[in-house]
Amino acid sequence: MRSVLILVTVFVLLAGLGPMLAPYDPTAINIPKRLSGPSAEFLLGTDAMGRDVLSRLLHGARWSLGLAFLISVISLVIGTTIGLVAALGGRLADWVMMRATDTFLAFPELVAAIVIAGLMGAGTWSLIFALSVTGWMRYARVARGIGLSVQSRGYVVQAQLADMPGWSIARWHYLPSLIPSLTVVWTGMFARAILGISALGFLGFGVQPPNPEWGSMLLDARVHLRSTPLQMVWPGLAVVICVLAINLTGDALRDALAERDRHE
Amino acid sequence: MLDLRNVRVRRGRRETLHDISVSLPAGQTLAVVGESGAGKSTLIAAILGLLKPSAGQITWNGASIQSIRPALVMQEPRAAFNPVLSLRRSIMEPVAAQGIALADGRLDRLCAGLELPLDLLDRRPTEVSIGQAQRAGILRALIASPPLILFDEPLSALDAVTQKHTARLISDLQKEEGFAALIVTHDLGYAVAHGDQIAVLKAGRIEEIADAETFATNPQSAYCQSLRAAAIALGGLEAAA
Amino acid sequence: MIQVIGGLLLRAIVVLSGTALLTFALLWNAPGDPAQTIAMARFDALLTEDVIDQVREEVGLNRSFWQAFWAWLGPLLTLDLGYSAVTGRPVGPDLWAAISYTFPLAFAALGLGLAISIPLAVIATKRPGGWLDRFAVGIASLGNAIPSYWLGLILILIFAVKLAWLPALGAATPAHAILPALTLGLGVAASLTRIIRSGILEARGQSFLPAFRRRGVSDRAVGRDHIAPHAAIPVITVFGLELAFLLEGLVLVEVIFGRPGLGTFLVEAIMARDFAHVQAVVVLTALVFVTVNLIIDLIYRVIDPRIGESDA
């Protein structure tokens, strides 16, 4: 759990302080200096509009990480709610919720997000909607499984016999069991959201220019593959580093939880 | 008085309790004996309102059983406690949930009666012994002073010495607090030693109900006679003339 | 067994109907006037209200939601995908043409993925925790973090731009498929390596294996007859996930490499508001996906009959 906190702190700092470290305005156009290579003035060069790539990259952290965080938390809330309703709401609710989950799983998530975002019209809001609405299913499955197993535990039965209010049972008896596993799922979905945001940005369906988002930067750079190939490297590298950091943290957390469960 | 009249309970397609009628006066002890699968757990779940009978009534002094909030002492002592919370939090759950004002010194008195040091309550369930966890479980059942407490195999997770000790504590507390106890057990010796009445459950039916004395000396049905013989052979029951 | 298959089939039908309905609802409620988009795509500049209304009438956009839904679903059940309002051609042949580019690429990528990941996982598990193992896991983790579209661009940069060994854009010759297949195959390999690796390790931890060894069964025979089938179970389960990964990658990789496959077909249809095309791709994908998952479920239940009993 501590590693997740460290990771989140680093990302918050990156998204918070990154833009302050940027030497230039990420949207300032400077046509005479367009497509220049790395130099003392522009450490990573400039793009087709003469904007400073390093500044765009640093500001991009706010877009990519911030939106990914928002999306993964929205889908966490949707998924956990659906999973718990399925587990605790009786047989009919379970059937309906799980068939809904199957329906959303009957389609590759990113392809669904591309269709949704594309049809809703490009933009940040449709990006958030598309990725949230296609990203909740894993949370739902995990929450349902844990909900079902916790439901039959002695202390939940005791709490019910004591007439403890439902929200209080959820808070004190379900949440502590849900948090560790949902955190593992969340790290995975956070990484997926970063990949999804940049994929949609790359297709032109996501965050719109001139806002600096890593995927849309890649789309801009792709056209100038021959003249300034390095510009295509940076945004991709930023995505890879963030996703790798999240995945490794998630793996470590999962292993730690498995180890703990084995001891109990 | 707890009163079950012609109670039938279904689990899925199968009826697991057939036509159960039994009563337990306030302050007394009814021991329900039977093999595993006889329907003992189903009986408890039905009395607690966790399972709805398909026929018959379960009442307390003629009113709905739910109105008195019967408490339960579970077979697995630690399972009754949330592993991440202190024992105290779980123990106080019935008091907090029902908005009861606890009388001064009640907790101390009960702890003393159960031989539980007060500071033990601040530990987590995994940090105390099984016997201590079970006594904490009894404390939780007692704390809100319910008139009826159900004990589901309360001793089976404990070792022999702790079993005797815990059984004595339960019966001492019962004299002080005056609750009615329904004890489900497969231990005939315990049932005879502590029950005012003994009901033998077999395949979802009550085979025989008798007071402890009659049961220990001269049970009527063949099944109960064989149970008694087996208990004597295993040393769980003393042969009486 | 028949009851189980019936239940799974029913579930698949419910899921497919749900997908069809959701897709249609999404298209129906998409912002903007599709009639205008379609008219624009067809007649380019000549846009009067009359023309747009004519298109609306012709395409059936003036009907109610349910009317339009049934009008689309009915023919679909007889495998008639209808006409595209944008191109004016039937959807079927165009979709087929796109699939004929996508299928070989998908199979090549899957084959490549297996060809890389199986040997890698076997070598890695020779000594679990050894440097080879850690190397393999590290490479796989890195591979999992690399977006397919970026990998594709990097490969284009290296092999097409700098070295000029391979063609990058289009699908004119089989050589054009090499870079896209490599892009997707490496991604597949990265995710499969970890799964196969843990499958082998888990199978090896099974309690019956020491008994075979004691009875003098050779390591090779144990590996072939006992470890391999056990390691295959998780691989079969994740095949559905792998298919999803492949389809997601295909869309982006086809766009990057300018291959006129299913992914490009979909993205172009979305941009042109070509409802018939979008619906066709979505329904086809869902059908393939649900069928594959149905088969996986069945295989899984044959291998291990306990599965599905606890699952509602």
Tab-separated table of C-alpha atoms in Angstrom, chain A residues 94-95 99 102-111 114-116 118-121 144 192 195 198-199 202-203 205 218 222 225-226 229 232-233 236-237 239-240 243-244 247-248 251 254, chain C residues 11 14-15 18-19 22 26-27 30-31 141-142 144-147 149-150 153-154 156-157 161-162 194 241 244 247-248 251-252 255-256 266-267 270-271 273 278 282 285-286 289-290 312:
chain	number	residue	atom	x	y	z
A	94	ASP	CA	-27.163	-10.105	-9.439
A	95	TRP	CA	-28.356	-11.512	-12.756
A	99	ARG	CA	-25.298	-9.617	-17.625
A	102	ASP	CA	-20.847	-9.290	-19.568
A	103	THR	CA	-22.368	-7.043	-22.226
A	104	PHE	CA	-19.770	-4.358	-21.643
A	105	LEU	CA	-17.059	-7.006	-21.571
A	106	ALA	CA	-18.310	-8.445	-24.867
A	107	PHE	CA	-16.274	-5.870	-26.634
A	108	PRO	CA	-12.632	-4.844	-26.476
A	109	GLU	CA	-12.679	-1.883	-24.095
A	110	LEU	CA	-10.484	0.425	-26.125
A	111	VAL	CA	-12.363	-0.269	-29.359
A	114	ILE	CA	-12.921	4.708	-29.716
A	115	VAL	CA	-16.426	4.173	-31.087
A	116	ILE	CA	-18.065	6.100	-28.250
A	118	GLY	CA	-15.572	9.183	-31.973
A	119	LEU	CA	-19.344	9.277	-32.297
A	120	MET	CA	-19.834	11.730	-29.437
A	121	GLY	CA	-17.493	14.104	-31.152
A	144	ARG	CA	-19.026	-8.684	-6.401
A	192	ARG	CA	-4.987	1.475	-19.018
A	195	LEU	CA	-2.839	4.270	-22.614
A	198	SER	CA	-3.077	8.726	-25.545
A	199	ALA	CA	-4.576	6.227	-28.019
A	202	PHE	CA	-3.425	9.817	-31.292
A	203	LEU	CA	-6.527	9.039	-33.355
A	205	PHE	CA	-10.702	11.698	-30.856
A	218	LEU	CA	2.356	11.929	-31.094
A	222	ARG	CA	3.920	11.490	-36.827
A	225	LEU	CA	8.522	11.552	-38.883
A	226	ARG	CA	11.253	12.088	-41.464
A	229	PRO	CA	12.001	11.823	-35.704
A	232	MET	CA	7.860	11.216	-31.832
A	233	VAL	CA	10.040	9.522	-29.262
A	236	GLY	CA	5.704	7.898	-26.257
A	237	LEU	CA	8.532	7.539	-23.784
A	239	VAL	CA	3.620	7.200	-21.609
A	240	VAL	CA	5.851	4.123	-21.315
A	243	VAL	CA	2.611	3.012	-17.367
A	244	LEU	CA	5.642	0.943	-16.402
A	247	ASN	CA	2.313	-1.581	-13.465
A	248	LEU	CA	5.364	-2.396	-11.367
A	251	ASP	CA	2.543	-6.028	-9.293
A	254	ARG	CA	-0.521	-7.755	-5.641
C	11	ARG	CA	-26.246	-15.763	-21.772
C	14	VAL	CA	-28.567	-11.775	-23.952
C	15	VAL	CA	-25.118	-10.201	-24.152
C	18	GLY	CA	-27.469	-5.894	-25.238
C	19	THR	CA	-24.508	-4.925	-27.393
C	22	LEU	CA	-26.388	-0.185	-26.834
C	26	LEU	CA	-25.287	5.338	-29.090
C	27	LEU	CA	-25.478	5.973	-32.821
C	30	ALA	CA	-24.760	10.802	-31.288
C	31	PRO	CA	-24.547	14.586	-31.452
C	141	SER	CA	6.774	-5.765	-18.183
C	142	LEU	CA	8.370	-3.229	-20.465
C	144	ASN	CA	3.238	-4.407	-21.611
C	145	ALA	CA	3.831	-0.699	-20.982
C	146	ILE	CA	4.599	0.176	-24.607
C	147	PRO	CA	1.556	1.356	-26.552
C	149	TYR	CA	0.908	2.693	-31.892
C	150	TRP	CA	4.150	4.060	-30.504
C	153	LEU	CA	5.988	4.365	-35.209
C	154	ILE	CA	9.374	3.444	-33.746
C	156	ILE	CA	8.692	2.534	-39.009
C	157	LEU	CA	11.362	5.001	-37.978
C	161	VAL	CA	12.960	5.448	-42.598
C	162	LYS	CA	16.511	4.915	-41.331
C	194	ARG	CA	4.040	-13.662	-18.055
C	241	LEU	CA	-8.273	-11.113	-23.099
C	244	ALA	CA	-9.298	-8.078	-26.963
C	247	LEU	CA	-8.336	-6.155	-31.655
C	248	GLU	CA	-7.454	-2.968	-29.782
C	251	VAL	CA	-7.324	-0.659	-34.889
C	252	LEU	CA	-4.372	1.578	-34.079
C	255	VAL	CA	-4.307	3.224	-38.964
C	256	ILE	CA	-0.590	3.837	-38.483
C	266	LEU	CA	-14.028	1.430	-38.350
C	267	VAL	CA	-12.156	4.693	-37.784
C	270	ILE	CA	-16.790	6.861	-37.343
C	271	MET	CA	-15.383	9.992	-38.931
C	273	ARG	CA	-20.774	9.018	-39.521
C	278	VAL	CA	-19.937	1.205	-37.585
C	282	VAL	CA	-19.357	-3.554	-33.779
C	285	THR	CA	-16.558	-7.900	-33.260
C	286	ALA	CA	-19.018	-8.665	-30.493
C	289	PHE	CA	-15.692	-12.064	-29.088
C	290	VAL	CA	-18.735	-13.673	-27.482
C	312	ALA	CA	-24.107	-17.205	-10.881
